[in-house]
GROMACS .gro file of C-alpha atoms in nm:
model
  166
    1UNK     CA    1   1.854   4.674  -6.054
    2UNK     CA    2   1.708   4.324  -6.053
    3UNK     CA    3   1.366   4.449  -5.952
    4UNK     CA    4   1.243   4.417  -6.306
    5UNK     CA    5   1.288   4.032  -6.287
    6UNK     CA    6   1.011   3.990  -6.026
    7UNK     CA    7   1.185   3.728  -5.811
    8UNK     CA    8   0.952   3.782  -5.514
    9UNK     CA    9   0.803   3.434  -5.553
   10UNK     CA   10   1.140   3.260  -5.506
   11UNK     CA   11   1.279   3.487  -5.235
   12UNK     CA   12   1.338   3.332  -4.893
   13UNK     CA   13   1.155   3.515  -4.616
   14UNK     CA   14   1.088   3.469  -4.245
   15UNK     CA   15   0.712   3.517  -4.277
   16UNK     CA   16   0.441   3.279  -4.388
   17UNK     CA   17   0.427   3.186  -4.758
   18UNK     CA   18   0.228   3.438  -4.958
   19UNK     CA   19   0.270   3.720  -4.705
   20UNK     CA   20   0.481   4.018  -4.781
   21UNK     CA   21   0.586   4.077  -4.422
   22UNK     CA   22   0.956   4.107  -4.372
   23UNK     CA   23   0.912   4.096  -3.992
   24UNK     CA   24   0.859   3.759  -3.825
   25UNK     CA   25   0.525   3.700  -3.652
   26UNK     CA   26   0.510   3.730  -3.273
   27UNK     CA   27   0.469   3.358  -3.213
   28UNK     CA   28   0.806   3.273  -3.371
   29UNK     CA   29   1.130   3.247  -3.181
   30UNK     CA   30   1.329   3.570  -3.178
   31UNK     CA   31   1.650   3.576  -3.368
   32UNK     CA   32   1.976   3.575  -3.171
   33UNK     CA   33   2.025   3.943  -3.247
   34UNK     CA   34   1.711   4.037  -3.051
   35UNK     CA   35   1.785   4.082  -2.682
   36UNK     CA   36   1.454   4.012  -2.513
   37UNK     CA   37   1.409   3.910  -2.153
   38UNK     CA   38   1.375   3.534  -2.110
   39UNK     CA   39   1.030   3.400  -2.019
   40UNK     CA   40   0.954   3.343  -1.651
   41UNK     CA   41   1.047   2.993  -1.536
   42UNK     CA   42   0.752   2.755  -1.498
   43UNK     CA   43   0.670   2.604  -1.163
   44UNK     CA   44   0.870   2.289  -1.110
   45UNK     CA   45   0.667   1.967  -1.121
   46UNK     CA   46   0.735   1.772  -0.803
   47UNK     CA   47   0.558   1.447  -0.876
   48UNK     CA   48   0.360   1.294  -1.154
   49UNK     CA   49   0.074   1.230  -1.161
   50UNK     CA   50  -0.020   1.510  -0.923
   51UNK     CA   51  -0.189   1.403  -0.600
   52UNK     CA   52  -0.464   1.617  -0.453
   53UNK     CA   53  -0.409   1.742  -0.099
   54UNK     CA   54  -0.695   1.541   0.054
   55UNK     CA   55  -0.545   1.221  -0.087
   56UNK     CA   56  -0.204   1.313   0.057
   57UNK     CA   57  -0.352   1.360   0.404
   58UNK     CA   58  -0.545   1.031   0.376
   59UNK     CA   59  -0.232   0.843   0.273
   60UNK     CA   60  -0.032   1.005   0.554
   61UNK     CA   61  -0.292   0.906   0.815
   62UNK     CA   62  -0.300   0.548   0.683
   63UNK     CA   63   0.081   0.527   0.702
   64UNK     CA   64   0.078   0.659   1.059
   65UNK     CA   65  -0.195   0.410   1.151
   66UNK     CA   66  -0.003   0.121   0.994
   67UNK     CA   67   0.313   0.215   1.184
   68UNK     CA   68   0.132   0.232   1.517
   69UNK     CA   69  -0.036  -0.110   1.486
   70UNK     CA   70   0.068  -0.471   1.437
   71UNK     CA   71  -0.177  -0.594   1.179
   72UNK     CA   72  -0.199  -0.964   1.101
   73UNK     CA   73  -0.433  -1.159   0.875
   74UNK     CA   74  -0.667  -1.411   1.032
   75UNK     CA   75  -0.800  -1.707   0.833
   76UNK     CA   76  -1.036  -1.981   0.939
   77UNK     CA   77  -1.055  -2.329   0.789
   78UNK     CA   78  -1.371  -2.346   0.580
   79UNK     CA   79  -1.434  -1.969   0.578
   80UNK     CA   80  -1.416  -1.802   0.235
   81UNK     CA   81  -1.276  -1.475   0.369
   82UNK     CA   82  -0.987  -1.337   0.570
   83UNK     CA   83  -0.992  -1.078   0.845
   84UNK     CA   84  -0.723  -0.839   0.956
   85UNK     CA   85  -0.670  -0.747   1.320
   86UNK     CA   86  -0.430  -0.531   1.518
   87UNK     CA   87  -0.284  -0.752   1.790
   88UNK     CA   88  -0.156  -0.448   1.979
   89UNK     CA   89  -0.517  -0.380   2.079
   90UNK     CA   90  -0.526  -0.695   2.292
   91UNK     CA   91  -0.362  -0.728   2.631
   92UNK     CA   92  -0.328  -1.107   2.640
   93UNK     CA   93  -0.433  -1.440   2.495
   94UNK     CA   94  -0.774  -1.447   2.668
   95UNK     CA   95  -0.866  -1.106   2.524
   96UNK     CA   96  -0.748  -1.210   2.174
   97UNK     CA   97  -0.932  -1.544   2.184
   98UNK     CA   98  -1.255  -1.377   2.298
   99UNK     CA   99  -1.230  -1.136   2.005
  100UNK     CA  100  -1.168  -1.424   1.760
  101UNK     CA  101  -1.469  -1.614   1.898
  102UNK     CA  102  -1.688  -1.307   1.848
  103UNK     CA  103  -1.546  -1.237   1.502
  104UNK     CA  104  -1.599  -1.587   1.363
  105UNK     CA  105  -1.898  -1.689   1.582
  106UNK     CA  106  -1.736  -2.000   1.727
  107UNK     CA  107  -1.611  -2.140   2.055
  108UNK     CA  108  -1.241  -2.204   2.103
  109UNK     CA  109  -1.231  -2.323   2.462
  110UNK     CA  110  -0.951  -2.312   2.718
  111UNK     CA  111  -0.585  -2.378   2.644
  112UNK     CA  112  -0.377  -2.629   2.834
  113UNK     CA  113  -0.016  -2.716   2.756
  114UNK     CA  114  -0.087  -3.085   2.779
  115UNK     CA  115  -0.406  -3.108   2.570
  116UNK     CA  116  -0.400  -2.784   2.366
  117UNK     CA  117  -0.759  -2.660   2.314
  118UNK     CA  118  -0.957  -2.951   2.458
  119UNK     CA  119  -1.330  -2.963   2.401
  120UNK     CA  120  -1.329  -2.728   2.107
  121UNK     CA  121  -1.396  -2.790   1.742
  122UNK     CA  122  -1.139  -2.522   1.651
  123UNK     CA  123  -0.788  -2.434   1.763
  124UNK     CA  124  -0.604  -2.108   1.688
  125UNK     CA  125  -0.254  -2.135   1.546
  126UNK     CA  126  -0.009  -1.874   1.423
  127UNK     CA  127   0.276  -1.851   1.177
  128UNK     CA  128   0.589  -1.699   1.326
  129UNK     CA  129   0.871  -1.507   1.157
  130UNK     CA  130   1.046  -1.831   1.061
  131UNK     CA  131   0.733  -1.970   0.892
  132UNK     CA  132   0.667  -2.230   1.163
  133UNK     CA  133   0.306  -2.302   1.255
  134UNK     CA  134   0.252  -2.303   1.632
  135UNK     CA  135  -0.050  -2.309   1.862
  136UNK     CA  136  -0.158  -1.977   2.009
  137UNK     CA  137  -0.059  -1.991   2.377
  138UNK     CA  138   0.260  -2.198   2.336
  139UNK     CA  139   0.487  -1.900   2.412
  140UNK     CA  140   0.446  -1.605   2.648
  141UNK     CA  141   0.236  -1.313   2.513
  142UNK     CA  142   0.541  -1.082   2.498
  143UNK     CA  143   0.717  -1.327   2.264
  144UNK     CA  144   0.402  -1.396   2.061
  145UNK     CA  145   0.328  -1.034   1.968
  146UNK     CA  146   0.648  -0.950   1.774
  147UNK     CA  147   0.681  -1.297   1.617
  148UNK     CA  148   0.320  -1.344   1.493
  149UNK     CA  149   0.286  -1.289   1.119
  150UNK     CA  150  -0.048  -1.464   1.049
  151UNK     CA  151  -0.325  -1.628   1.253
  152UNK     CA  152  -0.516  -1.937   1.145
  153UNK     CA  153  -0.814  -2.096   1.316
  154UNK     CA  154  -0.777  -2.464   1.238
  155UNK     CA  155  -1.010  -2.756   1.286
  156UNK     CA  156  -0.931  -2.927   1.615
  157UNK     CA  157  -0.819  -3.255   1.454
  158UNK     CA  158  -0.557  -3.074   1.244
  159UNK     CA  159  -0.427  -2.878   1.541
  160UNK     CA  160  -0.376  -3.188   1.759
  161UNK     CA  161  -0.081  -3.276   1.535
  162UNK     CA  162   0.079  -2.942   1.624
  163UNK     CA  163   0.042  -3.005   1.996
  164UNK     CA  164   0.196  -3.355   1.978
  165UNK     CA  165   0.493  -3.230   1.776
  166UNK     CA  166   0.610  -3.015   2.063
   0.00000   0.00000   0.00000
């Protein structure tokens, strides 16, 4: 009855403008009346950004290594770099001091309670859990290992003040 008015241009349709399709295109959402099966669920994203498997295994081995060792930083007065050592690898003060002498190419000498490291230009000291600076050798090895947080190889003149304070 109204077909003679040619209202096609103003008619609302589901298709693209200018098309005469009365059926929606396949990339549109279905209307609620259509009962289609829902799309398959996508794989759940566990973490972002994704980590490749070889990086996971590397990180896991580094964590296991860090848990098995007692790593402490070692600094030396006048040296522009730090080193990091695992003190669990050493079985006593003499073994540790020999390794430090080899690492920094110096001579530390022998420790005595009365005169600290006599005859040496350098003396090793350590920072304990409380932040106190003490000479290496002042406490038994079993007490030193869990309390040592950082090692420092000091010039002998600076270390003599540590020995007299005790």
